[in-house]
Short mmCIF file of C-alpha atoms in Angstrom, two decimals:
data_model
loop_
_atom_site.label_atom_id
_atom_site.label_comp_id
_atom_site.label_asym_id
_atom_site.label_seq_id
_atom_site.Cartn_x
_atom_site.Cartn_y
_atom_site.Cartn_z
CA THR A 1 106.86 49.16 -13.72
CA ASP A 2 107.07 53.23 -15.48
CA GLU A 3 104.85 53.55 -17.93
CA ARG A 4 106.57 55.79 -19.50
CA GLY A 5 109.33 53.26 -19.96
CA GLN A 6 106.72 50.72 -21.32
CA GLU A 7 105.49 53.76 -23.43
CA MET A 8 108.93 54.31 -25.63
CA ASP A 9 110.07 49.95 -25.09
CA GLY A 10 106.49 49.73 -26.82
CA MET A 11 107.24 51.90 -29.75
CA ALA A 12 110.35 51.35 -30.62
CA ASN A 13 109.68 47.62 -30.57
CA ALA A 14 106.57 48.89 -33.47
CA VAL A 15 108.64 51.24 -35.75
CA TYR A 16 111.25 47.95 -34.93
CA ALA A 17 108.82 45.19 -36.29
CA ALA A 18 107.28 48.35 -39.72
CA VAL A 19 111.32 48.32 -40.73
CA ILE A 20 111.64 44.32 -40.65
CA GLN A 21 107.42 44.28 -42.82
CA ALA A 22 109.02 47.00 -44.99
CA PHE A 23 112.22 44.74 -46.00
CA SER A 24 111.11 41.56 -45.64
CA PHE A 25 110.96 41.87 -50.50
CA ALA A 26 114.60 42.11 -50.59
CA SER A 27 115.97 38.50 -49.34
CA PRO A 28 113.08 37.45 -51.60
CA GLU A 29 113.86 39.13 -54.63
CA ILE A 30 116.81 38.97 -54.36
CA LEU A 31 117.43 35.39 -54.64
CA SER A 32 114.22 34.94 -56.96
CA LEU A 33 117.14 35.98 -59.66
CA PRO A 34 118.61 33.49 -61.87
CA GLU A 35 121.74 31.40 -60.93
CA ASP A 36 124.37 32.97 -63.13
CA LYS A 37 122.96 36.29 -62.05
CA LEU A 38 123.37 35.47 -58.13
CA GLN A 39 126.68 33.71 -59.15
CA ALA A 40 127.63 37.05 -60.36
CA LEU A 41 126.38 39.13 -57.37
CA TYR A 42 128.50 36.70 -55.22
CA GLU A 43 131.52 37.42 -56.94
CA SER A 44 130.75 40.63 -57.26
CA GLU A 45 134.72 43.24 -55.74
CA GLU A 46 131.89 46.13 -55.92
CA LEU A 47 129.61 43.83 -53.34
CA ALA A 48 132.26 42.33 -52.22
CA PRO A 49 131.88 43.87 -48.26
CA TYR A 50 128.15 41.74 -48.72
CA ARG A 51 130.02 38.55 -49.58
CA PHE A 52 129.56 36.56 -46.78
CA ASN A 53 125.61 38.10 -45.98
CA MET A 54 125.48 36.54 -48.86
CA GLN A 55 126.45 33.62 -48.89
CA LYS A 56 124.52 33.47 -45.53
CA LEU A 57 120.93 34.04 -48.04
CA LEU A 58 122.32 31.53 -50.02
CA ASP A 59 122.13 28.70 -47.83
CA GLU A 60 118.49 30.10 -46.76
CA LYS A 61 117.80 29.72 -50.15
CA PRO A 62 115.11 26.32 -49.82
CA HIS A 63 113.77 28.16 -46.10
CA VAL A 64 112.90 31.27 -47.82
CA LEU A 65 109.17 32.15 -48.19
CA SER A 66 107.22 34.27 -51.32
CA GLU A 67 107.21 38.08 -51.29
CA LYS A 68 104.04 37.89 -50.09
CA GLU A 69 104.88 35.18 -47.41
CA GLU A 70 107.58 37.12 -45.63
CA GLY A 71 105.81 40.30 -44.97
CA VAL A 72 102.82 38.03 -43.38
CA LEU A 73 105.19 36.49 -41.96
CA ALA A 74 107.15 39.75 -40.73
CA ALA A 75 104.13 42.09 -40.13
CA PHE A 76 102.94 39.53 -36.96
CA SER A 77 106.70 39.19 -35.77
CA GLU A 78 105.72 41.71 -33.12
CA VAL A 79 103.51 40.30 -32.01
CA PHE A 80 105.69 36.43 -32.23
CA SER A 81 107.57 37.90 -29.01
CA SER A 82 104.54 38.30 -27.04
CA PRO A 83 104.78 35.08 -24.90
CA GLY A 84 108.23 35.36 -23.29
CA LYS A 85 107.34 39.42 -22.49
CA ILE A 86 104.24 38.61 -20.55
CA ALA A 87 106.31 35.99 -18.70
CA GLY A 88 109.34 38.41 -18.38
CA ASN A 89 106.37 40.83 -16.83
CA LEU A 90 104.44 38.65 -14.92
CA GLN A 91 107.97 36.73 -12.87
CA ASP A 92 110.38 41.53 -12.66
CA ALA A 93 107.24 43.26 -11.65
CA ASP A 94 104.13 41.67 -11.22
CA MET A 95 104.67 38.80 -9.38
CA LEU A 96 105.41 38.54 -5.00
CA PHE A 97 107.00 36.51 -2.61
CA GLU A 98 106.06 35.57 0.92
CA ASP A 99 108.94 36.85 2.92
CA ALA A 100 110.69 33.84 4.53
CA ALA A 101 111.66 33.01 8.30
CA ASP A 102 115.37 32.11 9.62
CA SER A 103 116.40 30.14 11.73
CA GLU A 104 115.73 32.78 14.05
CA GLY A 105 112.81 33.96 12.85
CA VAL A 106 114.04 36.95 11.09
CA LEU A 107 111.92 37.78 7.73
CA HIS A 108 113.68 38.08 5.01
CA PRO A 109 111.71 39.48 1.71
CA ILE A 110 112.56 37.53 -1.54
CA THR A 111 112.50 39.25 -4.90
CA GLN A 112 114.68 37.65 -8.19
CA ALA A 113 117.23 39.65 -7.69
CA ASN A 114 118.50 38.08 -4.31
CA TYR A 115 116.28 34.38 -4.62
CA ILE A 116 119.75 32.22 -5.58
CA MET A 117 121.85 34.87 -2.92
CA LEU A 118 119.60 33.42 -0.36
CA GLN A 119 119.96 29.47 -1.39
CA MET A 120 123.30 30.12 -0.86
CA SER A 121 123.15 31.05 3.20
CA GLY A 122 124.28 28.96 5.71
CA ASP A 123 121.46 29.49 7.09
CA ARG A 124 119.15 25.37 6.16
CA THR A 125 115.57 26.83 7.35
CA LEU A 126 116.69 30.17 5.55
CA ARG A 127 116.98 28.22 1.87
CA LYS A 128 114.14 25.81 2.81
CA ASN A 129 111.12 28.85 2.89
CA ALA A 130 112.66 31.00 0.54
CA PHE A 131 112.23 27.91 -1.57
CA THR A 132 109.38 26.96 -0.91
CA ASN A 133 107.71 31.19 -0.51
CA TYR A 134 109.99 31.08 -4.01
CA TYR A 135 108.41 28.43 -6.09
CA ARG A 136 104.89 28.96 -4.12
CA ALA A 137 104.40 32.09 -6.39
CA TYR A 138 105.37 29.93 -9.75
CA LYS A 139 102.56 27.57 -8.08
CA ASN A 140 100.42 29.84 -7.90
CA HIS A 141 100.69 31.21 -11.87
CA ILE A 142 101.92 27.90 -13.94
CA ASN A 143 98.68 27.69 -15.68
CA THR A 144 100.67 31.37 -17.15
CA PHE A 145 103.20 29.99 -17.56
CA ALA A 146 102.86 27.10 -19.51
CA SER A 147 100.62 28.95 -21.53
CA THR A 148 102.92 31.78 -22.16
CA TYR A 149 105.48 28.62 -22.84
CA GLN A 150 102.94 26.58 -25.25
CA ALA A 151 102.85 29.33 -27.05
CA SER A 152 106.49 30.37 -27.90
CA VAL A 153 106.96 26.65 -28.12
CA LYS A 154 104.31 26.63 -30.87
CA LYS A 155 104.92 29.35 -32.33
CA ALA A 156 108.42 27.70 -33.05
CA ALA A 157 107.52 24.85 -34.07
CA ALA A 158 104.45 26.68 -36.85
CA SER A 159 107.21 28.91 -38.41
CA ALA A 160 109.65 25.32 -39.53
CA ARG A 161 106.84 23.70 -40.90
CA VAL A 162 106.20 27.14 -43.02
CA ARG A 163 109.93 27.10 -43.38
CA HIS A 164 110.31 23.63 -44.54
CA TYR A 165 112.43 22.64 -42.00
CA GLU A 166 112.87 19.71 -40.45
CA ASP A 167 111.94 20.85 -37.41
CA SER A 168 112.83 23.75 -34.67
CA ARG A 169 115.21 22.33 -33.57
CA ALA A 170 116.84 22.65 -37.05
CA MET A 171 115.36 25.96 -38.27
CA TYR A 172 117.71 27.21 -35.12
CA LEU A 173 120.54 25.26 -35.43
CA ALA A 174 120.53 26.34 -39.02
CA GLY A 175 121.43 29.91 -38.56
CA GLU A 176 123.77 30.05 -37.61
CA HIS A 177 125.08 27.12 -39.57
CA ILE A 178 125.35 24.50 -36.69
CA PRO A 179 125.91 20.83 -37.75
CA ALA A 180 122.77 19.09 -35.59
CA GLU A 181 125.95 17.26 -34.24
CA VAL A 182 127.39 19.30 -32.13
CA TYR A 183 124.45 20.05 -30.31
CA ASP A 184 123.45 16.65 -30.19
CA SER A 185 127.90 15.47 -29.16
CA LEU A 186 127.35 18.50 -25.95
CA VAL A 187 124.42 16.20 -24.93
CA LYS A 188 126.22 12.40 -25.82
CA ALA A 189 129.11 14.02 -23.97
CA VAL A 190 127.77 15.48 -20.77
CA ARG A 191 126.27 12.54 -20.37
CA GLU A 192 128.93 10.33 -20.42
CA ALA A 193 130.41 12.70 -17.80
CA MET A 194 127.89 12.75 -15.23
CA PRO A 195 129.54 10.30 -12.56
CA GLN A 196 131.41 13.61 -12.30
CA MET A 197 128.07 15.34 -11.14
CA TYR A 198 127.50 12.82 -8.63
CA ARG A 199 130.70 12.81 -7.10
CA TYR A 200 130.37 16.86 -7.64
CA VAL A 201 127.06 16.33 -5.37
CA ALA A 202 127.97 14.05 -2.82
CA LEU A 203 130.94 15.68 -1.87
CA ARG A 204 128.43 18.40 -1.33
CA LYS A 205 126.41 16.71 0.52
CA LYS A 206 129.24 15.49 2.57
CA LEU A 207 131.18 18.81 3.58
CA LEU A 208 127.45 19.75 4.61
CA GLY A 209 126.78 16.53 6.77
CA LEU A 210 123.49 16.02 5.78
CA SER A 211 121.68 12.80 5.23
CA GLU A 212 119.63 14.23 2.72
CA LEU A 213 120.75 17.16 0.00
CA HIS A 214 118.09 19.24 -1.29
CA TYR A 215 117.39 20.97 -4.16
CA TYR A 216 117.47 24.21 -1.92
CA ASP A 217 120.65 22.29 -1.27
CA LEU A 218 122.58 22.99 -4.19
CA TYR A 219 123.96 26.59 -3.37
CA THR A 220 125.26 27.18 -0.35
CA PRO A 221 128.77 26.81 0.11
CA LEU A 222 131.04 23.66 -0.16
CA ALA A 223 133.26 25.44 3.14
CA GLY A 224 130.80 27.42 4.99
CA GLU A 225 129.35 30.33 4.65
CA ASN A 226 130.86 32.57 3.13
CA SER A 227 130.61 35.84 4.63
CA LYS A 228 133.64 37.94 2.59
CA THR A 229 131.96 40.38 0.32
CA TYR A 230 133.70 42.77 -2.61
CA SER A 231 133.41 47.05 -3.03
CA TYR A 232 132.94 47.51 -5.95
CA ASP A 233 135.52 49.89 -6.95
CA GLU A 234 137.57 45.92 -5.55
CA ALA A 235 135.27 44.39 -8.05
CA LYS A 236 136.72 46.82 -10.81
CA GLU A 237 140.75 46.35 -9.88
CA MET A 238 140.92 41.87 -9.39
CA VAL A 239 139.30 42.29 -12.97
CA LEU A 240 141.61 44.42 -14.76
CA SER A 241 143.73 41.65 -12.85
CA ALA A 242 142.40 39.15 -14.47
CA VAL A 243 142.38 40.22 -17.60
CA LYS A 244 146.28 41.47 -17.84
CA PRO A 245 146.68 38.03 -20.33
CA LEU A 246 145.25 40.05 -22.59
CA GLY A 247 147.49 42.22 -22.97
CA SER A 248 147.78 45.76 -22.27
CA GLU A 249 144.89 47.68 -24.99
CA TYR A 250 141.86 45.87 -23.37
CA VAL A 251 143.16 47.24 -19.57
CA LYS A 252 142.61 49.89 -21.43
CA ARG A 253 139.24 49.86 -22.42
CA VAL A 254 138.00 48.58 -19.17
CA GLU A 255 139.08 51.00 -17.71
CA ALA A 256 137.43 53.03 -20.68
CA ALA A 257 134.20 50.76 -19.70
CA TYR A 258 134.66 52.37 -15.64
CA ALA A 259 135.43 55.82 -16.40
CA GLU A 260 132.83 56.13 -18.82
CA GLY A 261 129.80 55.10 -17.03
CA TRP A 262 129.51 52.14 -18.98
CA ILE A 263 127.52 49.96 -16.34
CA ASP A 264 124.83 50.23 -14.32
CA VAL A 265 125.51 48.35 -11.04
CA TYR A 266 123.21 48.14 -8.19
CA PRO A 267 119.68 46.13 -7.99
CA ASN A 268 117.17 49.32 -8.02
CA LYS A 269 113.75 48.73 -7.74
CA GLY A 270 111.55 47.61 -11.12
CA LYS A 271 115.03 46.92 -12.11
CA ARG A 272 114.93 43.88 -14.17
CA SER A 273 116.76 40.40 -12.34
CA GLY A 274 120.20 39.40 -13.68
CA ALA A 275 123.40 41.09 -15.98
CA PHE A 276 123.41 41.92 -19.67
CA SER A 277 125.82 44.00 -22.38
CA SER A 278 123.85 45.61 -24.56
CA GLY A 279 124.40 48.42 -27.67
CA THR A 280 123.68 49.54 -30.92
CA TYR A 281 126.94 49.13 -33.17
CA ASP A 282 127.74 53.68 -32.99
CA SER A 283 127.52 53.85 -28.90
CA LYS A 284 129.31 52.11 -26.18
CA PRO A 285 128.36 48.27 -25.44
CA TYR A 286 126.30 49.13 -21.59
CA ILE A 287 126.32 46.53 -18.77
CA LEU A 288 123.45 46.46 -16.29
CA LEU A 289 124.11 44.47 -13.57
CA ASN A 290 122.60 44.29 -9.68
CA TYR A 291 125.62 44.47 -8.15
CA THR A 292 125.73 42.87 -4.72
CA GLY A 293 129.29 42.60 -3.53
CA SER A 294 128.82 38.61 -3.94
CA LEU A 295 132.23 36.98 -5.05
CA ASP A 296 128.83 35.41 -8.07
CA SER A 297 128.65 39.48 -8.10
CA VAL A 298 133.21 40.16 -8.74
CA SER A 299 132.06 37.01 -11.98
CA THR A 300 129.72 38.79 -13.34
CA LEU A 301 131.08 41.79 -13.80
CA ALA A 302 134.23 39.76 -15.54
CA HIS A 303 131.22 37.64 -17.83
CA GLU A 304 129.80 41.21 -19.10
CA MET A 305 133.00 43.06 -19.47
CA GLY A 306 133.90 40.00 -21.60
CA HIS A 307 130.95 40.80 -23.41
CA SER A 308 131.37 44.72 -23.74
CA GLN A 309 134.56 43.97 -24.85
CA HIS A 310 133.96 41.76 -27.70
CA THR A 311 131.26 43.31 -29.08
CA TRP A 312 133.97 46.94 -29.10
CA LEU A 313 136.57 45.27 -30.34
CA ALA A 314 133.47 43.17 -32.74
CA ASN A 315 132.17 46.96 -33.64
CA ALA A 316 136.03 48.75 -34.05
CA ALA A 317 136.65 45.87 -36.80
CA GLN A 318 133.97 45.14 -38.82
CA GLU A 319 131.45 47.53 -41.03
CA PRO A 320 127.83 47.13 -39.40
CA GLN A 321 126.87 44.31 -41.68
CA ASN A 322 129.41 42.58 -40.83
CA ALA A 323 130.06 42.77 -37.06
CA ASP A 324 127.56 41.71 -34.99
CA TYR A 325 128.07 38.27 -33.44
CA THR A 326 125.76 35.27 -33.81
CA LEU A 327 124.74 33.51 -29.89
CA PHE A 328 127.14 30.38 -30.63
CA VAL A 329 129.27 32.70 -30.18
CA ALA A 330 128.18 35.50 -27.63
CA GLU A 331 128.87 33.47 -24.33
CA VAL A 332 133.12 32.74 -25.20
CA ALA A 333 134.37 36.05 -24.15
CA SER A 334 132.37 36.40 -20.99
CA THR A 335 132.87 33.24 -20.05
CA VAL A 336 136.86 33.62 -20.79
CA ASN A 337 137.18 36.07 -18.20
CA GLU A 338 135.52 34.07 -15.30
CA ASN A 339 138.03 31.69 -15.83
CA LEU A 340 140.79 34.21 -16.19
CA LEU A 341 139.51 35.88 -12.63
CA ILE A 342 138.65 32.44 -10.90
CA GLU A 343 142.13 31.53 -12.08
CA GLN A 344 144.27 34.24 -10.35
CA MET A 345 142.12 34.50 -7.34
CA LEU A 346 142.98 30.70 -7.08
CA ASP A 347 146.95 31.21 -7.51
CA GLU A 348 147.15 34.07 -5.08
CA THR A 349 144.80 31.65 -2.53
CA HIS A 350 146.89 28.62 -0.35
CA GLU A 351 144.74 28.60 2.33
CA PRO A 352 142.64 25.53 2.71
CA ALA A 353 138.92 27.25 3.71
CA GLU A 354 139.76 29.59 1.10
CA ARG A 355 140.83 27.59 -1.40
CA LEU A 356 137.66 25.42 -1.07
CA ALA A 357 135.57 28.08 -1.64
CA LEU A 358 138.32 29.56 -4.88
CA LEU A 359 137.55 25.69 -6.00
CA ASN A 360 132.87 25.70 -4.86
CA HIS A 361 132.86 28.71 -6.57
CA TYR A 362 134.73 26.66 -10.05
CA LEU A 363 132.69 23.57 -10.60
CA GLU A 364 129.50 25.81 -9.85
CA GLY A 365 130.45 28.02 -13.14
CA PHE A 366 130.62 24.42 -14.59
CA LYS A 367 127.63 22.63 -13.02
CA GLY A 368 125.55 26.22 -13.78
CA THR A 369 126.95 26.60 -17.60
CA VAL A 370 128.31 22.72 -18.59
CA PHE A 371 126.11 20.69 -17.00
CA ARG A 372 123.22 22.35 -15.97
CA GLN A 373 123.15 24.62 -19.55
CA THR A 374 123.02 21.26 -21.69
CA MET A 375 119.40 19.72 -19.05
CA PHE A 376 117.92 22.47 -20.40
CA ALA A 377 119.18 21.77 -24.15
CA GLU A 378 117.40 19.09 -23.57
CA PHE A 379 113.79 20.01 -22.71
CA GLU A 380 114.54 22.10 -25.09
CA ARG A 381 114.60 20.09 -27.05
CA ASP A 382 111.78 17.67 -25.97
CA ALA A 383 109.44 20.55 -25.41
CA HIS A 384 109.92 21.30 -29.38
CA SER A 385 109.92 18.45 -30.17
CA ALA A 386 106.40 17.29 -28.03
CA ALA A 387 104.84 20.28 -30.14
CA CYS A 388 106.58 19.82 -33.26
CA ALA A 389 104.70 16.50 -33.08
CA GLY A 390 101.44 18.31 -32.56
CA LYS A 391 101.31 16.73 -28.34
CA SER A 392 99.48 19.77 -26.26
CA ILE A 393 102.26 21.40 -23.78
CA THR A 394 100.94 21.69 -20.20
CA PRO A 395 101.71 22.07 -16.97
CA ALA A 396 102.38 18.55 -15.69
CA PHE A 397 103.72 17.57 -18.94
CA LEU A 398 106.19 20.29 -18.88
CA GLY A 399 107.76 20.00 -14.84
CA GLU A 400 107.38 15.99 -15.17
CA LEU A 401 110.36 15.89 -17.85
CA TYR A 402 112.06 18.30 -16.01
CA LEU A 403 111.51 16.64 -13.04
CA ASN A 404 113.59 13.66 -14.34
CA LEU A 405 115.65 15.08 -16.55
CA VAL A 406 116.93 17.24 -12.32
CA LYS A 407 117.25 13.31 -11.48
CA ASP A 408 119.26 11.66 -13.94
CA TYR A 409 121.75 15.17 -13.90
CA PHE A 410 121.95 15.01 -10.54
CA GLY A 411 121.55 11.20 -9.65
CA ASP A 412 120.11 9.71 -6.54
CA ASP A 413 122.28 11.64 -3.93
CA LEU A 414 120.18 14.54 -4.72
CA THR A 415 116.40 14.91 -2.82
CA ALA A 416 113.97 16.27 -5.97
CA ASP A 417 111.84 18.11 -4.16
CA GLU A 418 108.30 18.97 -5.93
CA GLU A 419 109.44 21.98 -6.63
CA VAL A 420 112.00 21.49 -8.93
CA ALA A 421 109.09 20.30 -11.11
CA LEU A 422 108.27 24.06 -10.99
CA GLU A 423 111.16 25.32 -12.40
CA TRP A 424 111.49 25.97 -16.25
CA ALA A 425 108.77 28.24 -15.71
CA ARG A 426 111.88 30.96 -14.22
CA ILE A 427 113.97 30.30 -16.77
CA PRO A 428 113.35 33.82 -19.09
CA HIS A 429 115.95 31.83 -22.11
CA PHE A 430 113.82 29.88 -23.24
CA TYR A 431 111.79 32.41 -25.46
CA ARG A 432 114.64 32.19 -26.74
CA PRO A 433 114.03 28.42 -28.55
CA PHE A 434 117.83 26.31 -28.86
CA TYR A 435 120.18 29.51 -27.00
CA VAL A 436 121.05 27.96 -23.64
CA TYR A 437 122.86 25.37 -25.17
CA LYS A 438 125.31 27.80 -26.64
CA TYR A 439 126.54 28.49 -22.57
CA ALA A 440 127.43 24.92 -22.81
CA THR A 441 129.40 24.73 -25.74
CA SER A 442 130.69 28.23 -24.80
CA TYR A 443 131.70 27.66 -21.72
CA CYS A 444 133.72 24.97 -22.95
CA ALA A 445 135.40 26.83 -25.54
CA ALA A 446 136.43 29.20 -23.46
CA VAL A 447 137.76 26.14 -20.74
CA ALA A 448 140.11 25.69 -23.88
CA ILE A 449 140.73 29.25 -25.07
CA SER A 450 141.86 30.64 -21.41
CA GLU A 451 143.70 27.25 -20.50
CA ALA A 452 145.87 28.42 -23.41
CA ILE A 453 146.49 31.75 -22.93
CA LEU A 454 147.79 30.91 -19.35
CA LYS A 455 150.41 28.16 -21.24
CA ASP A 456 151.15 30.30 -24.43
CA GLY A 457 150.41 33.78 -23.07
CA GLU A 458 150.72 36.29 -25.98
CA PRO A 459 150.15 34.14 -29.12
CA ALA A 460 147.63 32.49 -27.29
CA ALA A 461 146.33 35.30 -26.04
CA LYS A 462 146.68 37.39 -29.74
CA LYS A 463 144.52 33.91 -31.35
CA TYR A 464 141.85 34.74 -29.00
CA LEU A 465 141.45 38.87 -29.98
CA ASP A 466 141.02 38.07 -33.32
CA PHE A 467 138.57 35.83 -33.16
CA LEU A 468 136.49 38.45 -31.17
CA SER A 469 137.61 40.94 -34.31
CA MET A 470 136.39 38.98 -36.35
CA GLY A 471 132.35 39.65 -35.43
CA GLY A 472 129.47 37.50 -37.66
CA SER A 473 131.96 37.91 -40.55
CA ALA A 474 131.99 34.06 -40.92
CA TYR A 475 130.16 31.33 -39.37
CA PRO A 476 130.55 30.60 -35.35
CA ILE A 477 132.70 27.05 -36.16
CA ASP A 478 135.27 28.63 -38.82
CA GLU A 479 135.45 31.77 -35.60
CA LEU A 480 136.25 29.25 -32.83
CA LYS A 481 138.46 27.74 -34.76
CA THR A 482 140.80 30.96 -35.81
CA ALA A 483 141.26 31.02 -31.55
CA GLY A 484 142.04 27.61 -32.08
CA VAL A 485 138.93 25.42 -30.30
CA ASP A 486 137.25 22.88 -33.74
CA PHE A 487 134.12 21.96 -33.03
CA THR A 488 133.47 19.75 -35.53
CA SER A 489 135.35 16.86 -32.74
CA THR A 490 134.68 16.32 -29.37
CA GLU A 491 137.68 17.68 -27.93
CA ALA A 492 136.64 20.62 -26.33
CA PHE A 493 133.77 18.87 -25.06
CA THR A 494 136.00 16.19 -23.55
CA ARG A 495 138.74 18.47 -22.35
CA ALA A 496 136.25 21.22 -20.86
CA LEU A 497 135.15 18.16 -18.88
CA ASP A 498 138.19 16.21 -18.12
CA LYS A 499 138.60 20.50 -16.36
CA PHE A 500 135.22 19.58 -14.67
CA GLY A 501 136.94 15.91 -13.44
CA LYS A 502 140.29 18.29 -11.94
CA ILE A 503 139.50 20.70 -10.40
CA LEU A 504 136.70 18.06 -8.76
CA ASP A 505 139.63 16.17 -7.08
CA GLU A 506 141.87 19.48 -5.93
CA ALA A 507 138.11 20.50 -3.86
CA GLU A 508 138.09 16.55 -2.69
CA ARG A 509 142.03 17.31 -1.59
CA VAL A 510 140.82 19.83 -0.24
CA ALA A 511 138.19 18.71 1.62
CA ALA A 512 139.54 16.04 3.20
CA GLU A 513 142.68 18.25 4.93
CA LEU A 514 139.61 19.80 6.56
CA LEU A 515 137.70 17.25 7.90
CA LYS A 516 141.05 15.43 9.36
#
């Protein structure tokens, strides 16, 4: 909402668009050289630091257009980002939500930052009213959201056509050299594991003592109201302790992040919701949080610290052209940290109710990042397929698609309220096409890596840190092999889903003990 901030952001984006346009001649001009000249450049010792960049360029050759055409597309780069920006401004700045009443009639304000916290409340009346009021605001703007999303999807479809890709998914996967089989194997593995999710939903329904489990019952803790909070200083120490298996140098850099002001900690009016890590090659890898003291907030600190340490290691080890790691591996470091944190807390916790709360948190990580993000991936795949086939992306089409997927993923024990059909509109990642599936693949990789670190110690930690230090110097599938994860097979997916089953087994045992 700060006009000066918006002005500066607009100026920066305009400069960036101008730079992109100014350099748009380079790829077509290089690729217009004869094949023998291109091969000589690729093998040149003088250009050795840029060899991987050259490899990527050669791989893209069938899809690079003429200099004039690339210049035209570059000129529209700022316009192409508008759908996501419009949707974001509507969500973060302009939308207003009616306060939600709890069971005693006390009103609670609803914001983007606190909505999930309200959904975690032990007061079911508050959960239901927050859910209803929150999505009423989305329903009031659903035509706008459908229009912005349709614009984003149609832009992707048009870009894929002009660049001679089969469809928009093929275009976005090609950017990181990811075989379509990885995407499809993820969806297949998760769909095969859906009975485990149905067990989790049934356990949730049983422990909450509900005859009907509604969508607004999916976040409240299984062990009852969890009022335990953590000061920010406590959270910092918990994260420091959790990452000790990664070595003393890693711990020192986390301490430096705390001491050197890398982190914007608390929610504020007009501040965007969520959390992220961001920076440039020669800046600190800064962190934005909206810290509230919950266990989720502690996990988010660990998560974003993983991103920032990944960035620091990559920038320290690589030249600028090879430092920026791809989105496919971006969520690995963050999730490894989260897993190390929850495993440490489970090691230290033996009281059944507290242990069930932690197991619930662990299960929620899988639910939110493997199952839910794969569901998002199916939604995105089908929405983009429809656009590539020339279909109109209407609110009704998107709502029906999303609602049917929710029913598939959560099963008959969940009552899918009509508001669920609106949830797609609140997912900002849909404006970064074919990004969400990477959360699921990264989580599966992180499970394998964190399990290896806790089992094998320093050798596994060293392989993992070597992987982080690679930045963007190789294709992500090849980088992950350095850390011991091979996505050319389905093993990483099945190992992660087996881990979910083991956590669920223990949660069911602890729940049975508590219900005696």
